XYZ file of C-alpha atoms in Angstrom:
345
model
C 0.000 0.000 0.000
C 3.072 2.298 0.066
C 2.896 3.221 3.752
C 4.504 2.585 7.123
C 2.028 1.203 9.669
C 2.246 1.275 13.470
C -0.373 -0.875 15.188
C -1.269 -0.767 18.880
C -2.892 -4.122 19.558
C -4.358 -6.188 22.344
C -5.547 -8.953 19.991
C -2.500 -10.569 18.437
C -4.476 -11.915 15.477
C -4.430 -8.393 14.009
C -0.618 -8.166 13.891
C 0.405 -11.657 12.790
C 1.838 -10.376 9.489
C 3.628 -7.340 10.950
C 7.255 -6.916 9.832
C 8.346 -6.025 13.372
C 6.611 -6.673 16.702
C 7.658 -4.922 19.924
C 6.419 -6.468 23.166
C 6.039 -3.967 26.006
C 5.832 -4.909 29.659
C 5.555 -3.051 32.973
C 7.126 0.457 33.051
C 6.940 0.529 29.237
C 10.072 -1.587 28.774
C 10.455 -3.248 25.369
C 11.212 -6.832 26.362
C 11.063 -8.546 22.958
C 11.477 -7.572 19.333
C 11.054 -9.563 16.126
C 8.537 -11.079 13.726
C 5.622 -13.256 14.813
C 7.420 -16.508 14.007
C 10.645 -15.393 15.704
C 8.868 -14.414 18.911
C 6.858 -17.631 18.970
C 10.092 -19.646 18.757
C 11.541 -17.681 21.699
C 8.613 -18.859 23.865
C 8.791 -15.657 25.883
C 6.251 -13.012 26.870
C 4.774 -12.744 23.364
C 4.384 -16.519 23.172
C 2.460 -16.484 26.448
C 0.125 -13.766 25.141
C -0.414 -15.706 21.921
C -1.205 -18.907 23.799
C -3.660 -17.073 26.028
C -5.571 -15.647 23.094
C -5.357 -18.782 20.912
C -5.167 -16.716 17.788
C -6.191 -18.061 14.412
C -3.048 -18.899 12.411
C -4.832 -18.693 9.077
C -4.367 -15.527 7.113
C -4.777 -15.102 3.390
C -4.385 -11.341 3.171
C -1.818 -10.054 0.746
C -0.849 -6.490 -0.034
C 0.559 -5.799 -3.449
C 4.085 -4.408 -3.276
C 4.456 -1.234 -5.311
C 7.858 0.140 -6.305
C 8.008 3.926 -6.626
C 10.837 5.258 -8.794
C 11.069 9.022 -8.283
C 13.196 9.457 -11.390
C 10.550 7.756 -13.534
C 7.860 10.007 -12.081
C 9.960 13.094 -12.807
C 10.528 11.935 -16.370
C 6.793 11.407 -16.763
C 6.228 15.083 -15.936
C 8.808 16.446 -18.400
C 6.210 17.452 -21.066
C 4.808 19.966 -18.555
C 8.141 21.491 -17.522
C 7.151 24.891 -18.978
C 4.063 25.039 -16.741
C 6.077 23.843 -13.747
C 8.772 26.505 -14.228
C 6.146 29.199 -14.767
C 4.275 28.106 -11.638
C 7.496 28.046 -9.604
C 8.453 31.550 -10.759
C 4.938 32.862 -10.056
C 4.951 31.309 -6.565
C 8.289 32.999 -5.812
C 6.837 36.370 -6.829
C 3.687 35.717 -4.781
C 5.806 34.896 -1.751
C 7.960 37.989 -2.254
C 4.965 40.310 -1.896
C 4.519 39.456 1.803
C 7.832 40.923 3.090
C 7.422 43.959 0.809
C 4.000 44.617 2.355
C 5.679 44.471 5.766
C 8.175 47.122 4.687
C 5.324 49.338 3.444
C 3.544 48.951 6.785
C 6.723 50.006 8.567
C 6.974 53.096 6.361
C 3.350 53.952 7.109
C 4.002 53.877 10.856
C 6.966 56.203 10.361
C 4.616 58.792 8.897
C 3.193 59.383 12.387
C 6.482 61.110 13.189
C 6.295 63.327 10.100
C 5.610 66.893 11.289
C 4.926 68.201 7.787
C 1.187 67.566 7.376
C 1.140 68.020 3.595
C 4.104 65.711 3.143
C 2.572 63.181 5.544
C -0.679 63.061 3.542
C 1.201 62.753 0.241
C 3.504 59.983 1.491
C 0.638 58.075 3.111
C -1.397 58.251 -0.104
C 1.532 56.993 -2.176
C 2.228 54.127 0.215
C -1.464 53.155 0.237
C -1.474 53.007 -3.578
C 1.668 50.870 -3.547
C 0.119 48.508 -1.001
C -3.050 48.128 -3.078
C -0.939 47.356 -6.152
C 1.064 44.788 -4.192
C -2.084 42.997 -3.040
C -3.432 42.946 -6.593
C -0.106 41.634 -7.887
C 0.001 38.999 -5.130
C -3.472 37.824 -6.092
C -2.484 37.577 -9.757
C 0.708 35.666 -8.954
C -1.186 33.282 -6.651
C -3.784 32.642 -9.355
C -1.011 32.067 -11.916
C 0.693 29.582 -9.578
C -2.519 27.632 -9.027
C -3.337 27.657 -12.750
C 0.105 26.466 -13.871
C 0.392 23.642 -11.341
C -3.218 22.573 -11.928
C -2.645 22.343 -15.689
C 0.570 20.338 -15.285
C -0.994 18.033 -12.688
C -4.149 17.323 -14.671
C -2.209 16.660 -17.880
C 0.085 14.234 -16.072
C -2.922 12.510 -14.483
C -4.670 12.183 -17.846
C -1.563 10.719 -19.481
C -1.040 8.203 -16.680
C -4.703 7.212 -16.717
C -4.575 6.557 -20.462
C -1.383 4.519 -20.031
C -2.992 2.462 -17.248
C -6.096 1.896 -19.359
C -3.948 0.777 -22.285
C -2.173 -1.689 -19.973
C -5.542 -3.110 -18.876
C -6.617 -3.624 -22.481
C -3.461 -5.649 -23.177
C -4.353 -8.329 -20.602
C -5.663 -11.757 -21.577
C -9.327 -12.645 -21.100
C -8.640 -14.902 -18.104
C -7.120 -11.979 -16.214
C -10.527 -10.284 -16.072
C -12.128 -13.379 -14.519
C -10.286 -12.821 -11.233
C -12.250 -10.997 -8.541
C -9.525 -8.397 -7.939
C -9.716 -7.437 -11.631
C -13.453 -6.839 -11.853
C -14.793 -3.851 -13.778
C -15.621 -1.888 -10.615
C -12.150 -2.438 -9.130
C -10.366 -1.474 -12.341
C -12.539 1.616 -12.764
C -11.718 2.721 -9.228
C -8.008 2.146 -9.794
C -8.042 4.206 -12.979
C -9.742 7.024 -11.082
C -7.784 6.910 -7.823
C -4.298 5.618 -8.652
C -3.619 8.106 -11.447
C -4.841 11.029 -9.343
C -2.528 9.923 -6.521
C 0.457 10.955 -8.647
C -0.204 14.655 -8.096
C 0.548 15.020 -4.354
C 4.078 13.582 -4.533
C 5.583 13.937 -1.074
C 9.004 12.324 -0.954
C 8.218 10.386 2.226
C 9.702 6.969 2.875
C 8.044 6.459 6.258
C 11.033 5.519 8.438
C 10.127 6.153 12.094
C 12.651 6.086 14.939
C 12.271 6.641 18.683
C 15.632 7.577 20.234
C 15.966 7.408 24.020
C 12.509 8.854 24.570
C 11.471 9.771 28.121
C 7.904 10.930 28.606
C 5.413 11.612 31.362
C 1.995 13.213 31.076
C 1.767 16.835 32.315
C -0.810 15.897 34.955
C 1.429 13.073 36.247
C 4.871 14.530 35.732
C 6.531 12.323 38.363
C 5.391 9.062 36.748
C 7.360 8.119 33.644
C 5.230 6.414 31.017
C 8.144 5.855 28.631
C 11.686 5.501 29.906
C 14.604 5.376 27.487
C 12.306 3.997 24.766
C 14.184 3.281 21.525
C 13.086 1.396 18.418
C 12.934 1.753 14.639
C 10.138 1.164 12.115
C 11.405 0.419 8.618
C 9.700 2.158 5.667
C 6.715 0.391 4.070
C 6.538 -2.127 6.907
C 4.148 -3.008 9.722
C 5.311 -2.673 13.328
C 3.146 -3.885 16.205
C 3.275 -2.745 19.833
C 1.776 -5.348 22.147
C 1.391 -5.560 25.892
C -1.019 -5.067 28.745
C -3.035 -1.905 29.295
C -1.066 0.981 30.756
C 2.311 -0.050 29.348
C 2.597 2.935 26.992
C 1.380 1.593 23.646
C -1.156 4.359 23.017
C 1.344 6.901 24.319
C 3.689 6.013 21.459
C 0.959 6.891 18.950
C 0.144 10.128 20.799
C 3.784 11.161 20.591
C 3.984 10.225 16.919
C 0.982 12.459 16.206
C 2.553 15.172 18.393
C -0.334 15.384 20.810
C 2.580 15.643 23.244
C 6.342 16.111 22.927
C 8.824 13.965 24.873
C 10.712 15.499 27.800
C 13.924 13.838 26.628
C 15.017 12.100 23.459
C 13.708 12.569 19.953
C 11.259 11.041 17.491
C 12.401 11.025 13.871
C 10.525 10.709 10.582
C 12.909 9.953 7.717
C 15.698 11.365 9.891
C 13.910 14.632 10.756
C 12.809 15.483 14.282
C 9.016 15.709 14.439
C 9.289 19.027 16.269
C 10.934 20.560 13.191
C 8.077 19.542 10.863
C 4.870 21.435 10.136
C 2.239 20.021 12.473
C -0.667 20.177 10.009
C 1.390 18.513 7.274
C 2.599 15.809 9.663
C -0.913 14.846 10.699
C -2.154 14.984 7.091
C 0.179 12.128 6.090
C -0.778 9.873 9.013
C -3.887 7.712 9.081
C -5.047 6.541 12.503
C -7.753 4.157 13.679
C -8.259 4.757 17.376
C -9.269 2.165 19.944
C -12.452 4.108 20.695
C -14.425 4.647 17.468
C -15.529 8.260 17.038
C -17.750 9.587 14.250
C -18.651 13.200 13.621
C -22.277 14.271 13.323
C -22.081 14.124 9.530
C -23.122 11.528 6.996
C -20.919 8.502 6.316
C -19.421 10.040 3.182
C -18.314 13.206 4.986
C -16.828 11.161 7.842
C -14.692 9.196 5.377
C -13.589 12.326 3.499
C -13.030 14.418 6.637
C -9.243 14.273 6.522
C -8.968 15.510 2.924
C -9.253 19.240 3.537
C -7.116 20.313 0.583
C -9.294 18.976 -2.239
C -12.683 17.583 -3.186
C -12.990 13.810 -2.832
C -14.868 11.903 -5.537
C -17.429 9.165 -4.896
C -15.098 6.635 -6.525
C -12.387 7.447 -3.985
C -14.877 7.196 -1.113
C -16.036 3.762 -2.298
C -12.445 2.614 -2.832
C -11.437 3.585 0.710
C -14.564 1.950 2.135
C -13.694 -1.287 0.332
C -10.166 -1.184 1.743
C -11.695 -0.820 5.208
C -14.144 -3.687 4.514
C -17.200 -1.506 5.241
C -18.490 -0.899 1.710
C -20.781 -3.945 1.667
C -22.188 -3.021 5.076
C -22.926 0.532 3.954
C -24.709 -0.396 0.734
C -26.759 -3.041 2.583
C -28.211 -0.470 4.977
C -32.014 -0.217 4.881
C -31.911 3.487 4.071
C -31.763 4.397 0.395
C -29.193 7.099 1.125
C -26.394 4.618 2.039
C -23.316 6.866 2.093
C -25.542 9.867 2.860
C -26.855 8.236 6.052
C -26.005 10.259 9.143
C -23.689 8.714 11.708
C -21.978 9.769 14.886
C -23.118 11.498 18.017
């Protein structure tokens, strides 16, 4: 799926296929580390938890591995390099207007000290005209930036969608008989996968906790995490298991920067989380909490809630619902509205 996943689990059946499992015990100590099979062979704390829950060993889930070559993606966008350069230049000009406006404001404040009334009025009028022109220019440059990047992005998406459709048409008849290659699935992939090329964040997803010490502000004397260190490899699944109160949910809270550690650091692709933009950080993380919470919107709006930067299509909503295994439940609801049914508190 092209993502790094951290799972906080009490039921071990949900993490059987994780690439790395960390077993946490009292005082948030990591007592074991490894894959499911490795920890079972150790017959340690994880083995005891597994025996107690008698988890089902059968699992037939399989995620398709996708290789992302940044150079190939850049080459695919070469036909739009004129639009990209124009958009970059326009964005630089749009950004340059902000500090200039600040300088104009400073000059306006200096006019309060001008004892020559006629000169003060003339200078203030000139500065006001300049400021109006700057705001107009900033609006034009911002529009030009949006237009240029939108054109380049849509053209790239269209070209990739046509290439994907051509690849589908080259398949043999038997390929279409498989359930994962049904018409609805292929249509969704053509709609969603090609559009996913546009927001290209160069994120690998490597997460590292380095000597993290943390206590909640209301219980500052009680350490929840003490010298906690571990790594999550990119595009892998890492599971944190253990009894309640051992700090599993705290790890997720720190990763989302609900809190910052008192000591140590948490790194994403080598960068300290505290140096990253908070809104951007949370926009690239998907979380399913232990306590399900729905907003007082319809089902569609709840699914699309995290996508604040663009409009989400119905095909994308259905695709995400299928990935979460809730699509069939939604369309089987007695109400005709289905995805428009209200949910939440």
